[in-house]
Amino acid sequence: MIQSIDLRIGNWVEITGKGFVQIVNGQSIDTLTLSGANPIPITHSLLLAFGFIQRGESELYDLKGSNFTYHLGVRRVTIFHPGNAFWHWLGSHIDHVHQIQNLYYCLIGRDLVLNSNTIINRY
């Protein structure tokens, strides 16, 4: 179960008995913990659906048009600094879709948008 404080409008979650839903208004966030909201694990298919591009055969996924890279194997994010060789591994494990959505929003200032609603139904 997810605590409502961990969610924001636009997050994707799984609701028991309803499947995957996107939070579209703030009022529904307050009732999600009571109605059985569960986190959605990050998968290869979901990363592609959110616009990430797999780097060869590796477990690294780069988000097109940003310096944001997700490592599926260790479940961590790397931020590269443009114009130099510096990069940072973020210490927290990012295991679920709502976590990567929230982190991206906090660091980049834009929502991480799902490209295809059909892919999220198959995780």
Short mmCIF file of C-alpha atoms in Angstrom, two decimals, residues 11-122:
data_model
loop_
_atom_site.label_atom_id
_atom_site.label_comp_id
_atom_site.label_asym_id
_atom_site.label_seq_id
_atom_site.Cartn_x
_atom_site.Cartn_y
_atom_site.Cartn_z
CA ASN A 11 1.16 9.39 -10.70
CA TRP A 12 0.28 5.91 -11.89
CA VAL A 13 -0.76 3.33 -9.26
CA GLU A 14 -2.54 -0.01 -9.15
CA ILE A 15 -5.91 0.00 -7.38
CA THR A 16 -7.10 -3.35 -6.04
CA GLY A 17 -9.97 -4.53 -8.22
CA LYS A 18 -9.58 -1.67 -10.73
CA GLY A 19 -6.16 -2.20 -12.31
CA PHE A 20 -3.82 0.65 -13.19
CA VAL A 21 -5.09 4.19 -12.81
CA GLN A 22 -3.59 7.63 -13.11
CA ILE A 23 -4.35 10.09 -10.35
CA VAL A 24 -6.17 12.94 -12.03
CA ASN A 25 -7.29 15.10 -9.13
CA GLY A 26 -6.11 15.82 -5.63
CA GLN A 27 -9.26 14.61 -3.90
CA SER A 28 -8.66 11.01 -5.00
CA ILE A 29 -5.16 11.02 -3.46
CA ASP A 30 -6.60 11.29 0.06
CA THR A 31 -8.74 8.18 -0.36
CA LEU A 32 -6.23 5.94 -2.16
CA THR A 33 -4.69 4.36 0.93
CA LEU A 34 -8.15 3.34 2.08
CA SER A 35 -9.08 1.88 -1.29
CA GLY A 36 -5.94 -0.26 -1.71
CA ALA A 37 -3.47 1.64 -3.87
CA ASN A 38 -0.36 -0.37 -4.65
CA PRO A 39 2.88 0.72 -6.30
CA ILE A 40 3.65 -0.42 -9.86
CA PRO A 41 7.13 -1.96 -10.21
CA ILE A 42 9.38 -0.35 -12.83
CA THR A 43 9.96 -2.69 -15.79
CA HIS A 44 11.66 -2.58 -19.17
CA SER A 45 8.30 -2.06 -20.92
CA LEU A 46 7.27 0.75 -18.62
CA LEU A 47 10.58 2.58 -19.03
CA LEU A 48 10.08 2.46 -22.80
CA ALA A 49 6.49 3.67 -22.39
CA PHE A 50 7.74 6.68 -20.43
CA GLY A 51 10.16 7.57 -23.23
CA PHE A 52 13.38 6.00 -21.97
CA ILE A 53 15.73 4.46 -24.53
CA GLN A 54 17.69 1.34 -23.60
CA ARG A 55 21.44 1.79 -24.01
CA GLY A 56 22.38 -1.23 -26.14
CA GLU A 57 21.92 -4.51 -24.27
CA SER A 58 22.71 -2.92 -20.90
CA GLU A 59 20.31 -2.20 -18.06
CA LEU A 60 20.82 1.55 -18.54
CA TYR A 61 17.88 3.58 -19.84
CA ASP A 62 18.35 7.19 -20.94
CA LEU A 63 15.42 9.56 -21.02
CA LYS A 64 15.37 11.20 -24.42
CA GLY A 65 16.11 14.92 -24.27
CA SER A 66 17.45 14.93 -20.70
CA ASN A 67 20.48 13.99 -18.60
CA PHE A 68 18.39 11.52 -16.60
CA THR A 69 19.43 7.82 -16.72
CA TYR A 70 17.79 4.89 -14.90
CA HIS A 71 19.72 1.68 -14.12
CA LEU A 72 17.16 -1.13 -13.98
CA GLY A 73 19.57 -3.64 -12.41
CA VAL A 74 20.41 -1.57 -9.34
CA ARG A 75 17.22 0.54 -9.45
CA ARG A 76 19.01 3.86 -9.22
CA VAL A 77 19.10 7.10 -11.16
CA THR A 78 22.16 8.84 -12.58
CA ILE A 79 22.22 12.54 -13.41
CA PHE A 80 24.82 13.72 -15.93
CA HIS A 81 25.97 17.35 -16.01
CA PRO A 82 25.99 18.79 -19.54
CA GLY A 83 29.30 20.06 -20.83
CA ASN A 84 31.54 18.11 -18.46
CA ALA A 85 32.29 14.61 -17.24
CA PHE A 86 30.59 14.90 -13.85
CA TRP A 87 27.67 12.67 -12.97
CA HIS A 88 25.89 11.62 -9.78
CA TRP A 89 24.38 8.33 -8.67
CA LEU A 90 21.44 9.11 -6.43
CA GLY A 91 21.58 7.02 -3.26
CA SER A 92 17.92 6.06 -3.02
CA HIS A 93 16.53 2.98 -4.71
CA ILE A 94 13.73 3.85 -7.11
CA ASP A 95 11.62 0.72 -7.41
CA HIS A 96 8.19 1.98 -8.45
CA VAL A 97 6.63 4.11 -11.17
CA HIS A 98 5.31 6.81 -8.82
CA GLN A 99 8.81 7.19 -7.31
CA ILE A 100 10.52 7.80 -10.65
CA GLN A 101 7.70 10.16 -11.66
CA ASN A 102 8.12 12.18 -8.46
CA LEU A 103 11.93 12.24 -8.62
CA TYR A 104 11.91 13.36 -12.24
CA TYR A 105 9.45 16.14 -11.42
CA CYS A 106 11.54 17.32 -8.45
CA LEU A 107 14.82 17.34 -10.41
CA ILE A 108 13.68 18.45 -13.86
CA GLY A 109 10.49 20.40 -13.10
CA ARG A 110 8.36 18.58 -15.66
CA ASP A 111 6.04 15.58 -15.47
CA LEU A 112 7.25 12.22 -16.73
CA VAL A 113 4.53 11.44 -19.27
CA LEU A 114 3.43 7.97 -20.30
CA ASN A 115 3.61 7.59 -24.10
CA SER A 116 1.22 4.66 -24.43
CA ASN A 117 -1.59 3.69 -22.07
CA THR A 118 -1.69 0.17 -23.53
CA ILE A 119 1.79 -0.77 -22.30
CA ILE A 120 1.06 0.00 -18.64
CA ASN A 121 -1.71 -2.60 -18.66
CA ARG A 122 0.81 -5.38 -19.40
#
